[in-house]
Amino acid sequence: MRSVTHRTYPELVAALAAAQKTTRGAPLYSRLVNRPLGRRLAALAHLAGATPDQVTAVSAVATFAGIAAIALAPAGAWWWGAVVAALLVLGYALDAADGQLARLRGGGSVAGEWLDHVVDAAKIATVHLAVAVGAWRAGVDGPWLLVPLGFSAVASTWFFTIILNDHLTRLAGGRDGQAAVAADPGARGGRAGARGLARSLAALPADYGAWCLVLATLGWPGVFRPLYTLLAVGFTAITAASMVAWRRRILTAS
């Protein structure tokens, strides 16, 4: 078997696909778009000699350029949402690529994980604050501004709780969720696959990629605001249900 250093682009993509963590229950956008795109970008980055931290930095530049574009959206520019979505989709794909590149290079570092989480935490909070700023600049001064502000609060709480769950699981010496799923024989089979697809669809409001696609309609406020509101409601419902399940799991483990 040839070393990773001497593999071609198709070989690198195939190796990453084979090592891909389970997609069971992952949101549909992540399964079908972000992870495949991320591994292709990871293979390109590896061939270019880039490090995972450099990929994370490029991801942050693309992401925060997109977030700034949300806040600065000019009135009447119907195409502006496409620019925003393109930047955020690229940033999200690169966010997936940095971890996959780390696996190609033999594993990531604690410092790299720290940097990745810092960037994620910042984008989760600021993307919705940017929506509020952009709406205010467009002349919206009514109750709708509470939607992105509330979305930001819920999303930040959700993200912090996910990191806290992972930390507490590690302290307890438990396996991470992905390893447990991979070792579960019940994860295979048509019925399990159908359940996984249903979970993926149900989790779509919690997928950053779905947020990116909704933001593509930013130039049409009459379309964007109802869609964004539905996304916020769905995400809040998922977060509430997740908090109940996570709390029960922590109580059981303690």
Short mmCIF file of C-alpha atoms in Angstrom, two decimals:
data_model
loop_
_atom_site.label_atom_id
_atom_site.label_comp_id
_atom_site.label_asym_id
_atom_site.label_seq_id
_atom_site.Cartn_x
_atom_site.Cartn_y
_atom_site.Cartn_z
CA MET A 1 0.00 0.00 0.00
CA ARG A 2 1.37 3.40 -0.96
CA SER A 3 1.90 6.04 1.71
CA VAL A 4 -0.52 8.94 1.99
CA THR A 5 2.23 11.25 0.74
CA HIS A 6 2.38 9.55 -2.65
CA ARG A 7 -1.33 8.98 -3.27
CA THR A 8 -3.16 10.67 -6.10
CA TYR A 9 -6.17 12.92 -5.64
CA PRO A 10 -8.72 10.15 -6.43
CA GLU A 11 -6.92 7.79 -4.03
CA LEU A 12 -6.98 10.39 -1.26
CA VAL A 13 -10.70 11.05 -1.76
CA ALA A 14 -11.41 7.30 -1.70
CA ALA A 15 -9.32 6.84 1.47
CA LEU A 16 -11.21 9.66 3.20
CA ALA A 17 -14.56 8.21 2.11
CA ALA A 18 -13.59 4.83 3.57
CA ALA A 19 -12.56 6.47 6.87
CA GLN A 20 -15.63 8.72 7.04
CA LYS A 21 -17.37 8.67 10.40
CA THR A 22 -20.87 7.28 10.40
CA THR A 23 -23.61 9.40 8.83
CA ARG A 24 -26.38 7.71 10.80
CA GLY A 25 -28.73 10.43 12.03
CA ALA A 26 -26.60 13.23 10.57
CA PRO A 27 -28.57 16.08 8.95
CA LEU A 28 -29.26 15.54 5.26
CA TYR A 29 -27.17 18.47 4.01
CA SER A 30 -24.14 17.23 5.93
CA ARG A 31 -24.58 13.70 4.61
CA LEU A 32 -25.16 14.51 0.97
CA VAL A 33 -23.24 17.75 0.42
CA ASN A 34 -20.92 18.94 3.14
CA ARG A 35 -18.98 15.80 4.00
CA PRO A 36 -18.37 14.75 0.36
CA LEU A 37 -17.33 18.32 -0.52
CA GLY A 38 -15.17 18.50 2.59
CA ARG A 39 -13.19 15.39 1.72
CA ARG A 40 -12.50 16.68 -1.79
CA LEU A 41 -11.22 19.95 -0.34
CA ALA A 42 -9.19 18.00 2.22
CA ALA A 43 -7.54 15.97 -0.56
CA LEU A 44 -6.71 19.17 -2.46
CA ALA A 45 -5.32 20.77 0.69
CA HIS A 46 -3.15 17.71 1.36
CA LEU A 47 -1.73 17.79 -2.16
CA ALA A 48 -1.01 21.52 -1.70
CA GLY A 49 0.87 20.84 1.53
CA ALA A 50 -1.56 22.79 3.72
CA THR A 51 -1.98 22.08 7.44
CA PRO A 52 -5.33 21.59 9.20
CA ASP A 53 -4.90 24.92 11.01
CA GLN A 54 -4.38 26.69 7.68
CA VAL A 55 -7.57 25.12 6.34
CA THR A 56 -9.39 26.24 9.50
CA ALA A 57 -8.09 29.78 8.94
CA VAL A 58 -9.33 29.85 5.33
CA SER A 59 -12.66 28.46 6.53
CA ALA A 60 -12.92 31.29 9.06
CA VAL A 61 -12.13 33.93 6.41
CA ALA A 62 -14.84 32.60 4.06
CA THR A 63 -17.37 32.17 6.85
CA PHE A 64 -16.94 35.59 8.44
CA ALA A 65 -16.88 37.28 5.04
CA GLY A 66 -20.28 35.68 4.46
CA ILE A 67 -21.53 36.76 7.87
CA ALA A 68 -20.36 40.34 7.26
CA ALA A 69 -22.17 40.23 3.90
CA ILE A 70 -25.42 39.32 5.70
CA ALA A 71 -25.18 42.41 7.88
CA LEU A 72 -24.17 44.68 4.99
CA ALA A 73 -26.70 43.43 2.42
CA PRO A 74 -27.72 46.32 0.12
CA ALA A 75 -31.43 46.96 -0.37
CA GLY A 76 -32.90 45.52 -3.56
CA ALA A 77 -29.90 43.32 -4.42
CA TRP A 78 -31.74 40.05 -5.15
CA TRP A 79 -28.47 38.28 -5.98
CA TRP A 80 -26.80 39.13 -2.67
CA GLY A 81 -28.11 36.00 -0.98
CA ALA A 82 -26.28 33.83 -3.51
CA VAL A 83 -23.00 35.52 -2.57
CA VAL A 84 -23.71 35.01 1.13
CA ALA A 85 -24.63 31.35 0.64
CA ALA A 86 -21.57 30.64 -1.52
CA LEU A 87 -19.22 32.05 1.13
CA LEU A 88 -20.93 30.20 3.98
CA VAL A 89 -21.13 26.91 2.06
CA LEU A 90 -17.40 27.16 1.27
CA GLY A 91 -16.57 27.98 4.88
CA TYR A 92 -18.67 25.06 6.14
CA ALA A 93 -17.08 22.62 3.69
CA LEU A 94 -13.61 23.76 4.74
CA ASP A 95 -14.68 23.28 8.36
CA ALA A 96 -15.32 19.63 7.48
CA ALA A 97 -12.08 19.45 5.49
CA ASP A 98 -9.74 20.45 8.33
CA GLY A 99 -10.64 17.41 10.41
CA GLN A 100 -10.43 15.09 7.41
CA LEU A 101 -7.04 16.55 6.50
CA ALA A 102 -5.88 15.90 10.07
CA ARG A 103 -6.84 12.24 9.66
CA LEU A 104 -4.82 12.05 6.44
CA ARG A 105 -1.82 13.43 8.32
CA GLY A 106 -2.15 10.88 11.11
CA GLY A 107 -4.45 12.65 13.55
CA GLY A 108 -5.26 16.11 14.84
CA SER A 109 -3.91 18.04 17.80
CA VAL A 110 -5.54 19.47 20.90
CA ALA A 111 -4.55 22.96 19.73
CA GLY A 112 -6.20 22.31 16.36
CA GLU A 113 -9.39 21.09 18.03
CA TRP A 114 -9.39 24.20 20.23
CA LEU A 115 -9.05 26.50 17.21
CA ASP A 116 -11.81 24.68 15.34
CA HIS A 117 -14.23 25.00 18.26
CA VAL A 118 -13.44 28.68 18.78
CA VAL A 119 -14.24 29.44 15.14
CA ASP A 120 -17.42 27.35 15.34
CA ALA A 121 -18.58 29.10 18.51
CA ALA A 122 -18.05 32.52 16.97
CA LYS A 123 -19.88 31.73 13.74
CA ILE A 124 -22.84 30.06 15.50
CA ALA A 125 -23.49 33.22 17.53
CA THR A 126 -22.66 35.91 14.99
CA VAL A 127 -24.51 34.56 11.93
CA HIS A 128 -27.87 35.27 13.57
CA LEU A 129 -26.75 38.60 15.01
CA ALA A 130 -25.78 39.55 11.46
CA VAL A 131 -29.31 38.68 10.30
CA ALA A 132 -30.69 41.04 12.96
CA VAL A 133 -28.30 43.83 11.93
CA GLY A 134 -29.12 43.36 8.25
CA ALA A 135 -32.87 43.45 8.93
CA TRP A 136 -32.50 46.59 11.07
CA ARG A 137 -30.49 48.27 8.30
CA ALA A 138 -33.27 47.35 5.86
CA GLY A 139 -35.80 49.19 8.02
CA VAL A 140 -37.25 46.33 10.07
CA ASP A 141 -37.86 47.68 13.57
CA GLY A 142 -40.73 45.50 14.80
CA PRO A 143 -41.02 42.24 16.76
CA TRP A 144 -39.42 40.19 13.94
CA LEU A 145 -35.99 41.33 15.11
CA LEU A 146 -36.52 39.09 18.14
CA VAL A 147 -36.40 36.04 15.84
CA PRO A 148 -32.68 36.25 14.93
CA LEU A 149 -31.79 37.43 18.43
CA GLY A 150 -33.57 34.44 19.94
CA PHE A 151 -32.07 32.14 17.31
CA SER A 152 -28.59 33.32 18.32
CA ALA A 153 -29.26 32.67 22.01
CA VAL A 154 -30.65 29.18 21.41
CA ALA A 155 -27.91 28.24 18.92
CA SER A 156 -25.13 29.36 21.26
CA THR A 157 -26.66 27.38 24.15
CA TRP A 158 -27.08 24.33 21.92
CA PHE A 159 -23.47 24.45 20.73
CA PHE A 160 -22.05 24.93 24.22
CA THR A 161 -24.11 22.00 25.51
CA ILE A 162 -22.80 19.73 22.76
CA ILE A 163 -19.22 20.59 23.74
CA LEU A 164 -20.08 20.12 27.43
CA ASN A 165 -21.63 16.71 26.72
CA ASP A 166 -18.48 15.63 24.92
CA HIS A 167 -16.31 16.88 27.79
CA LEU A 168 -18.36 15.09 30.45
CA THR A 169 -18.40 11.89 28.39
CA ARG A 170 -14.61 11.97 28.14
CA LEU A 171 -14.29 12.57 31.88
CA ALA A 172 -16.53 9.56 32.51
CA GLY A 173 -14.36 7.43 30.21
CA GLY A 174 -17.20 6.73 27.81
CA ARG A 175 -17.02 6.30 24.06
CA ASP A 176 -18.01 9.16 21.87
CA GLY A 177 -21.35 8.89 20.11
CA GLN A 178 -19.84 8.19 16.69
CA ALA A 179 -17.81 5.25 17.97
CA ALA A 180 -20.83 3.78 19.72
CA VAL A 181 -22.94 4.01 16.57
CA ALA A 182 -20.21 2.48 14.41
CA ALA A 183 -20.01 -0.50 16.76
CA ASP A 184 -23.78 -0.97 16.89
CA PRO A 185 -24.90 -3.87 14.67
CA GLY A 186 -28.41 -2.43 14.74
CA ALA A 187 -27.17 0.49 12.67
CA ARG A 188 -27.17 -1.75 9.61
CA GLY A 189 -30.07 -2.89 7.50
CA GLY A 190 -32.87 -1.35 5.50
CA ARG A 191 -35.14 -0.58 8.45
CA ALA A 192 -32.32 1.14 10.35
CA GLY A 193 -31.40 3.01 7.16
CA ALA A 194 -34.96 4.29 6.84
CA ARG A 195 -34.93 5.42 10.46
CA GLY A 196 -31.60 7.14 9.88
CA LEU A 197 -33.00 9.01 6.89
CA ALA A 198 -36.02 10.09 8.94
CA ARG A 199 -33.71 11.36 11.69
CA SER A 200 -31.62 13.20 9.12
CA LEU A 201 -34.68 14.98 7.76
CA ALA A 202 -35.90 15.81 11.27
CA ALA A 203 -32.47 17.23 12.16
CA LEU A 204 -32.33 19.52 9.12
CA PRO A 205 -33.18 22.72 11.07
CA ALA A 206 -30.12 22.06 13.23
CA ASP A 207 -27.80 21.81 10.22
CA TYR A 208 -25.66 24.86 9.49
CA GLY A 209 -25.83 23.91 5.81
CA ALA A 210 -29.61 24.32 5.87
CA TRP A 211 -29.10 27.78 7.35
CA CYS A 212 -26.76 28.60 4.46
CA LEU A 213 -29.38 27.56 1.91
CA VAL A 214 -32.10 29.65 3.57
CA LEU A 215 -29.73 32.62 3.57
CA ALA A 216 -29.50 32.23 -0.21
CA THR A 217 -32.98 33.83 -0.30
CA LEU A 218 -31.77 36.91 1.60
CA GLY A 219 -32.38 39.13 -1.42
CA TRP A 220 -36.10 38.30 -1.31
CA PRO A 221 -37.22 39.42 2.18
CA GLY A 222 -40.77 38.15 1.63
CA VAL A 223 -39.37 34.65 1.12
CA PHE A 224 -36.40 34.80 3.48
CA ARG A 225 -38.10 35.97 6.66
CA PRO A 226 -40.85 33.29 6.73
CA LEU A 227 -38.32 30.55 5.89
CA TYR A 228 -35.86 31.82 8.49
CA THR A 229 -38.64 32.00 11.09
CA LEU A 230 -39.67 28.39 10.37
CA LEU A 231 -36.02 27.36 10.67
CA ALA A 232 -35.75 29.14 14.03
CA VAL A 233 -38.90 27.44 15.34
CA GLY A 234 -37.73 24.02 14.15
CA PHE A 235 -34.27 24.50 15.62
CA THR A 236 -35.70 25.61 18.96
CA ALA A 237 -37.91 22.51 19.08
CA ILE A 238 -34.94 20.24 18.30
CA THR A 239 -32.84 21.97 20.95
CA ALA A 240 -35.54 21.59 23.61
CA ALA A 241 -35.98 17.88 22.84
CA SER A 242 -32.20 17.36 22.80
CA MET A 243 -31.78 19.05 26.17
CA VAL A 244 -34.29 16.66 27.74
CA ALA A 245 -32.52 13.63 26.25
CA TRP A 246 -29.04 14.90 27.16
CA ARG A 247 -30.08 15.68 30.73
CA ARG A 248 -31.55 12.19 31.12
CA ARG A 249 -28.36 10.66 29.75
CA ILE A 250 -26.18 12.66 32.16
CA LEU A 251 -28.36 11.65 35.13
CA THR A 252 -28.12 7.99 34.08
CA ALA A 253 -24.34 8.16 33.73
CA SER A 254 -23.74 9.97 37.03
#
